[in-house]
Amino acid sequence: MSLKPIIDILEELLHLHVEFVDLSKTKTNVVKNGDVDTLSSIIARERKLSRKMEKVEKERQQYMATWFEANQPQKQEKTVTTLLSQVESENDKEQLIEITTELTRTMAQLKQQEQLNRMLIQQSLQFVHFSLDLMNPTIESMNYGTNKEKQVRSKQSLFDSKV
């Protein structure tokens, strides 16, 4: 079996990851601006892209399994690293190394960008909670005494008279 389908599917995975990184960068700007409607549409596009990525990944796994069955039927891990050690063609090996390196770099970039987005969203949520707490204070935060003073006051009756 030729390595062409594997190389093609890896290129498609790389393209999808690059698209995901671009979408993630757009999401960063949208979160900074606080545009909730645009954020919703970006999240919907991310879901679609994620489903497509899962489908392509399953195809990649099938191609890898088929290649290993045809060329190396022994029980071993069916990974790109193992594939690289089995490939004899220098051209194919070079293409695989280039694509997998670029894919790994893009995945790391995506992970970093998504961590930034998660931190920005957490900060936004903290700000919203803080703002809500300011607008709707609790009874305890409205009273100024210490806890002991509150307890003493609660023990006093409303009608305090001597008989």
PDB file of C-alpha atoms in Angstrom:
ATOM      1  CA  MET A   1       0.000   0.000   0.000  1.00  0.00           C
ATOM      2  CA  SER A   2       1.179   3.483  -0.845  1.00  0.00           C
ATOM      3  CA  LEU A   3       1.721   6.185   1.758  1.00  0.00           C
ATOM      4  CA  LYS A   4      -0.102   8.750  -0.397  1.00  0.00           C
ATOM      5  CA  PRO A   5      -3.490   8.343   1.384  1.00  0.00           C
ATOM      6  CA  ILE A   6      -1.824   8.689   4.792  1.00  0.00           C
ATOM      7  CA  ILE A   7       0.082  11.795   3.719  1.00  0.00           C
ATOM      8  CA  ASP A   8      -3.093  13.279   2.214  1.00  0.00           C
ATOM      9  CA  ILE A   9      -5.131  12.658   5.364  1.00  0.00           C
ATOM     10  CA  LEU A  10      -2.375  14.143   7.534  1.00  0.00           C
ATOM     11  CA  GLU A  11      -2.382  17.235   5.320  1.00  0.00           C
ATOM     12  CA  GLU A  12      -6.154  17.482   5.742  1.00  0.00           C
ATOM     13  CA  LEU A  13      -5.750  17.197   9.530  1.00  0.00           C
ATOM     14  CA  LEU A  14      -3.126  19.931   9.428  1.00  0.00           C
ATOM     15  CA  HIS A  15      -5.454  22.174   7.413  1.00  0.00           C
ATOM     16  CA  LEU A  16      -8.285  21.623   9.916  1.00  0.00           C
ATOM     17  CA  HIS A  17      -6.010  22.413  12.853  1.00  0.00           C
ATOM     18  CA  VAL A  18      -4.799  25.618  11.193  1.00  0.00           C
ATOM     19  CA  GLU A  19      -8.433  26.596  10.639  1.00  0.00           C
ATOM     20  CA  PHE A  20      -9.131  25.852  14.308  1.00  0.00           C
ATOM     21  CA  VAL A  21      -6.200  28.071  15.395  1.00  0.00           C
ATOM     22  CA  ASP A  22      -7.516  30.944  13.274  1.00  0.00           C
ATOM     23  CA  LEU A  23     -10.972  30.500  14.779  1.00  0.00           C
ATOM     24  CA  SER A  24      -9.465  30.429  18.260  1.00  0.00           C
ATOM     25  CA  LYS A  25      -7.618  33.702  17.642  1.00  0.00           C
ATOM     26  CA  THR A  26     -10.854  35.280  16.453  1.00  0.00           C
ATOM     27  CA  LYS A  27     -12.546  34.000  19.594  1.00  0.00           C
ATOM     28  CA  THR A  28      -9.866  35.705  21.713  1.00  0.00           C
ATOM     29  CA  ASN A  29     -10.691  39.091  20.178  1.00  0.00           C
ATOM     30  CA  VAL A  30     -14.433  38.484  20.542  1.00  0.00           C
ATOM     31  CA  VAL A  31     -14.044  37.589  24.233  1.00  0.00           C
ATOM     32  CA  LYS A  32     -11.944  40.709  24.801  1.00  0.00           C
ATOM     33  CA  ASN A  33     -14.690  42.824  23.193  1.00  0.00           C
ATOM     34  CA  GLY A  34     -17.454  41.021  25.091  1.00  0.00           C
ATOM     35  CA  ASP A  35     -19.510  40.235  21.987  1.00  0.00           C
ATOM     36  CA  VAL A  36     -21.647  37.317  23.191  1.00  0.00           C
ATOM     37  CA  ASP A  37     -23.596  36.822  19.947  1.00  0.00           C
ATOM     38  CA  THR A  38     -20.448  36.478  17.863  1.00  0.00           C
ATOM     39  CA  LEU A  39     -18.964  34.175  20.510  1.00  0.00           C
ATOM     40  CA  SER A  40     -21.998  31.898  20.187  1.00  0.00           C
ATOM     41  CA  SER A  41     -21.574  31.645  16.424  1.00  0.00           C
ATOM     42  CA  ILE A  42     -17.851  30.921  16.806  1.00  0.00           C
ATOM     43  CA  ILE A  43     -18.582  28.143  19.277  1.00  0.00           C
ATOM     44  CA  ALA A  44     -21.084  26.634  16.820  1.00  0.00           C
ATOM     45  CA  ARG A  45     -18.460  26.717  14.048  1.00  0.00           C
ATOM     46  CA  GLU A  46     -15.947  25.118  16.429  1.00  0.00           C
ATOM     47  CA  ARG A  47     -18.367  22.255  17.110  1.00  0.00           C
ATOM     48  CA  LYS A  48     -18.774  21.601  13.384  1.00  0.00           C
ATOM     49  CA  LEU A  49     -15.041  21.748  12.830  1.00  0.00           C
ATOM     50  CA  SER A  50     -14.440  19.448  15.787  1.00  0.00           C
ATOM     51  CA  ARG A  51     -16.855  16.838  14.391  1.00  0.00           C
ATOM     52  CA  LYS A  52     -15.125  17.030  11.015  1.00  0.00           C
ATOM     53  CA  MET A  53     -11.757  16.625  12.727  1.00  0.00           C
ATOM     54  CA  GLU A  54     -12.965  13.514  14.557  1.00  0.00           C
ATOM     55  CA  LYS A  55     -14.137  11.999  11.268  1.00  0.00           C
ATOM     56  CA  VAL A  56     -10.806  12.696   9.548  1.00  0.00           C
ATOM     57  CA  GLU A  57      -8.906  11.283  12.535  1.00  0.00           C
ATOM     58  CA  LYS A  58     -10.884   8.035  12.304  1.00  0.00           C
ATOM     59  CA  GLU A  59     -10.009   7.846   8.611  1.00  0.00           C
ATOM     60  CA  ARG A  60      -6.344   8.380   9.459  1.00  0.00           C
ATOM     61  CA  GLN A  61      -6.466   5.541  11.961  1.00  0.00           C
ATOM     62  CA  GLN A  62      -8.068   3.256   9.363  1.00  0.00           C
ATOM     63  CA  TYR A  63      -5.429   4.105   6.754  1.00  0.00           C
ATOM     64  CA  MET A  64      -2.681   3.498   9.300  1.00  0.00           C
ATOM     65  CA  ALA A  65      -4.185   0.139  10.304  1.00  0.00           C
ATOM     66  CA  THR A  66      -4.505  -0.885   6.651  1.00  0.00           C
ATOM     67  CA  TRP A  67      -0.899   0.104   5.903  1.00  0.00           C
ATOM     68  CA  PHE A  68       0.430  -1.810   8.908  1.00  0.00           C
ATOM     69  CA  GLU A  69      -1.608  -4.905   8.018  1.00  0.00           C
ATOM     70  CA  ALA A  70      -0.235  -4.849   4.473  1.00  0.00           C
ATOM     71  CA  ASN A  71       3.392  -4.027   5.304  1.00  0.00           C
ATOM     72  CA  GLN A  72       4.081  -4.950   8.928  1.00  0.00           C
ATOM     73  CA  PRO A  73       1.553  -7.487  10.196  1.00  0.00           C
ATOM     74  CA  GLN A  74       3.436  -8.008  13.496  1.00  0.00           C
ATOM     75  CA  LYS A  75       1.822  -6.743  16.657  1.00  0.00           C
ATOM     76  CA  GLN A  76       3.191  -3.269  17.268  1.00  0.00           C
ATOM     77  CA  GLU A  77       1.980   0.256  17.834  1.00  0.00           C
ATOM     78  CA  LYS A  78       0.363   1.748  14.772  1.00  0.00           C
ATOM     79  CA  THR A  79       1.790   5.252  15.174  1.00  0.00           C
ATOM     80  CA  VAL A  80       3.419   7.684  12.796  1.00  0.00           C
ATOM     81  CA  THR A  81       6.725   7.213  14.637  1.00  0.00           C
ATOM     82  CA  THR A  82       6.619   3.474  13.977  1.00  0.00           C
ATOM     83  CA  LEU A  83       5.573   4.176  10.407  1.00  0.00           C
ATOM     84  CA  LEU A  84       8.579   6.462   9.925  1.00  0.00           C
ATOM     85  CA  SER A  85      10.935   3.724  11.060  1.00  0.00           C
ATOM     86  CA  GLN A  86       9.390   1.324   8.492  1.00  0.00           C
ATOM     87  CA  VAL A  87       9.298   3.649   5.467  1.00  0.00           C
ATOM     88  CA  GLU A  88      12.074   3.061   2.948  1.00  0.00           C
ATOM     89  CA  SER A  89      11.445   5.916   0.511  1.00  0.00           C
ATOM     90  CA  GLU A  90      13.354   9.044   1.535  1.00  0.00           C
ATOM     91  CA  ASN A  91      10.835  11.285  -0.214  1.00  0.00           C
ATOM     92  CA  ASP A  92       7.881   9.756   1.674  1.00  0.00           C
ATOM     93  CA  LYS A  93       9.820   9.824   4.935  1.00  0.00           C
ATOM     94  CA  GLU A  94      10.688  13.498   4.448  1.00  0.00           C
ATOM     95  CA  GLN A  95       7.070  14.403   3.674  1.00  0.00           C
ATOM     96  CA  LEU A  96       5.837  12.515   6.740  1.00  0.00           C
ATOM     97  CA  ILE A  97       8.373  14.196   9.003  1.00  0.00           C
ATOM     98  CA  GLU A  98       7.501  17.630   7.645  1.00  0.00           C
ATOM     99  CA  ILE A  99       3.730  17.149   7.996  1.00  0.00           C
ATOM    100  CA  THR A 100       3.871  15.588  11.457  1.00  0.00           C
ATOM    101  CA  THR A 101       6.228  18.296  12.734  1.00  0.00           C
ATOM    102  CA  GLU A 102       3.960  21.023  11.401  1.00  0.00           C
ATOM    103  CA  LEU A 103       0.875  19.262  12.792  1.00  0.00           C
ATOM    104  CA  THR A 104       2.492  18.951  16.225  1.00  0.00           C
ATOM    105  CA  ARG A 105       3.480  22.621  16.199  1.00  0.00           C
ATOM    106  CA  THR A 106      -0.021  23.684  15.170  1.00  0.00           C
ATOM    107  CA  MET A 107      -1.605  21.530  17.869  1.00  0.00           C
ATOM    108  CA  ALA A 108       0.663  23.111  20.498  1.00  0.00           C
ATOM    109  CA  GLN A 109      -0.268  26.573  19.215  1.00  0.00           C
ATOM    110  CA  LEU A 110      -3.963  25.661  19.399  1.00  0.00           C
ATOM    111  CA  LYS A 111      -3.578  24.396  22.951  1.00  0.00           C
ATOM    112  CA  GLN A 112      -1.836  27.618  24.004  1.00  0.00           C
ATOM    113  CA  GLN A 113      -4.481  29.797  22.329  1.00  0.00           C
ATOM    114  CA  GLU A 114      -7.330  27.852  23.944  1.00  0.00           C
ATOM    115  CA  GLN A 115      -5.692  28.180  27.367  1.00  0.00           C
ATOM    116  CA  LEU A 116      -5.588  31.945  26.837  1.00  0.00           C
ATOM    117  CA  ASN A 117      -9.266  31.928  25.842  1.00  0.00           C
ATOM    118  CA  ARG A 118     -10.192  29.871  28.897  1.00  0.00           C
ATOM    119  CA  MET A 119      -8.362  32.327  31.182  1.00  0.00           C
ATOM    120  CA  LEU A 120     -10.073  35.315  29.524  1.00  0.00           C
ATOM    121  CA  ILE A 121     -13.493  33.718  29.886  1.00  0.00           C
ATOM    122  CA  GLN A 122     -12.808  32.887  33.551  1.00  0.00           C
ATOM    123  CA  GLN A 123     -11.805  36.497  34.200  1.00  0.00           C
ATOM    124  CA  SER A 124     -14.951  37.714  32.448  1.00  0.00           C
ATOM    125  CA  LEU A 125     -17.092  35.401  34.568  1.00  0.00           C
ATOM    126  CA  GLN A 126     -15.369  36.590  37.743  1.00  0.00           C
ATOM    127  CA  PHE A 127     -16.085  40.187  36.744  1.00  0.00           C
ATOM    128  CA  VAL A 128     -19.743  39.364  36.072  1.00  0.00           C
ATOM    129  CA  HIS A 129     -20.086  37.624  39.445  1.00  0.00           C
ATOM    130  CA  PHE A 130     -18.410  40.554  41.173  1.00  0.00           C
ATOM    131  CA  SER A 131     -20.739  43.017  39.444  1.00  0.00           C
ATOM    132  CA  LEU A 132     -23.780  40.966  40.391  1.00  0.00           C
ATOM    133  CA  ASP A 133     -22.625  40.821  44.000  1.00  0.00           C
ATOM    134  CA  LEU A 134     -22.285  44.615  44.050  1.00  0.00           C
ATOM    135  CA  MET A 135     -25.770  45.097  42.657  1.00  0.00           C
ATOM    136  CA  ASN A 136     -27.395  42.537  44.935  1.00  0.00           C
ATOM    137  CA  PRO A 137     -25.601  42.590  48.312  1.00  0.00           C
ATOM    138  CA  THR A 138     -26.353  39.985  50.941  1.00  0.00           C
ATOM    139  CA  ILE A 139     -27.834  40.812  54.354  1.00  0.00           C
ATOM    140  CA  GLU A 140     -24.562  39.946  56.115  1.00  0.00           C
ATOM    141  CA  SER A 141     -22.574  42.364  53.997  1.00  0.00           C
ATOM    142  CA  MET A 142     -25.041  45.174  54.752  1.00  0.00           C
ATOM    143  CA  ASN A 143     -24.623  44.941  58.560  1.00  0.00           C
ATOM    144  CA  TYR A 144     -21.570  46.610  59.987  1.00  0.00           C
ATOM    145  CA  GLY A 145     -21.128  44.941  63.375  1.00  0.00           C
ATOM    146  CA  THR A 146     -18.957  42.004  64.316  1.00  0.00           C
ATOM    147  CA  ASN A 147     -20.451  38.566  64.738  1.00  0.00           C
ATOM    148  CA  LYS A 148     -20.490  38.887  68.562  1.00  0.00           C
ATOM    149  CA  GLU A 149     -22.436  42.142  68.359  1.00  0.00           C
ATOM    150  CA  LYS A 150     -24.929  40.484  66.018  1.00  0.00           C
ATOM    151  CA  GLN A 151     -25.419  37.599  68.436  1.00  0.00           C
ATOM    152  CA  VAL A 152     -25.964  39.968  71.388  1.00  0.00           C
ATOM    153  CA  ARG A 153     -28.495  41.969  69.389  1.00  0.00           C
ATOM    154  CA  SER A 154     -30.397  38.864  68.412  1.00  0.00           C
ATOM    155  CA  LYS A 155     -30.721  37.831  72.095  1.00  0.00           C
ATOM    156  CA  GLN A 156     -32.301  41.158  73.050  1.00  0.00           C
ATOM    157  CA  SER A 157     -36.030  41.286  72.809  1.00  0.00           C
ATOM    158  CA  LEU A 158     -37.838  43.774  70.708  1.00  0.00           C
ATOM    159  CA  PHE A 159     -39.740  45.138  73.720  1.00  0.00           C
ATOM    160  CA  ASP A 160     -37.214  45.758  76.480  1.00  0.00           C
ATOM    161  CA  SER A 161     -38.936  46.943  79.622  1.00  0.00           C
ATOM    162  CA  LYS A 162     -38.573  46.370  83.363  1.00  0.00           C
ATOM    163  CA  VAL A 163     -41.466  45.162  85.454  1.00  0.00           C
TER     164      VAL A 163
END
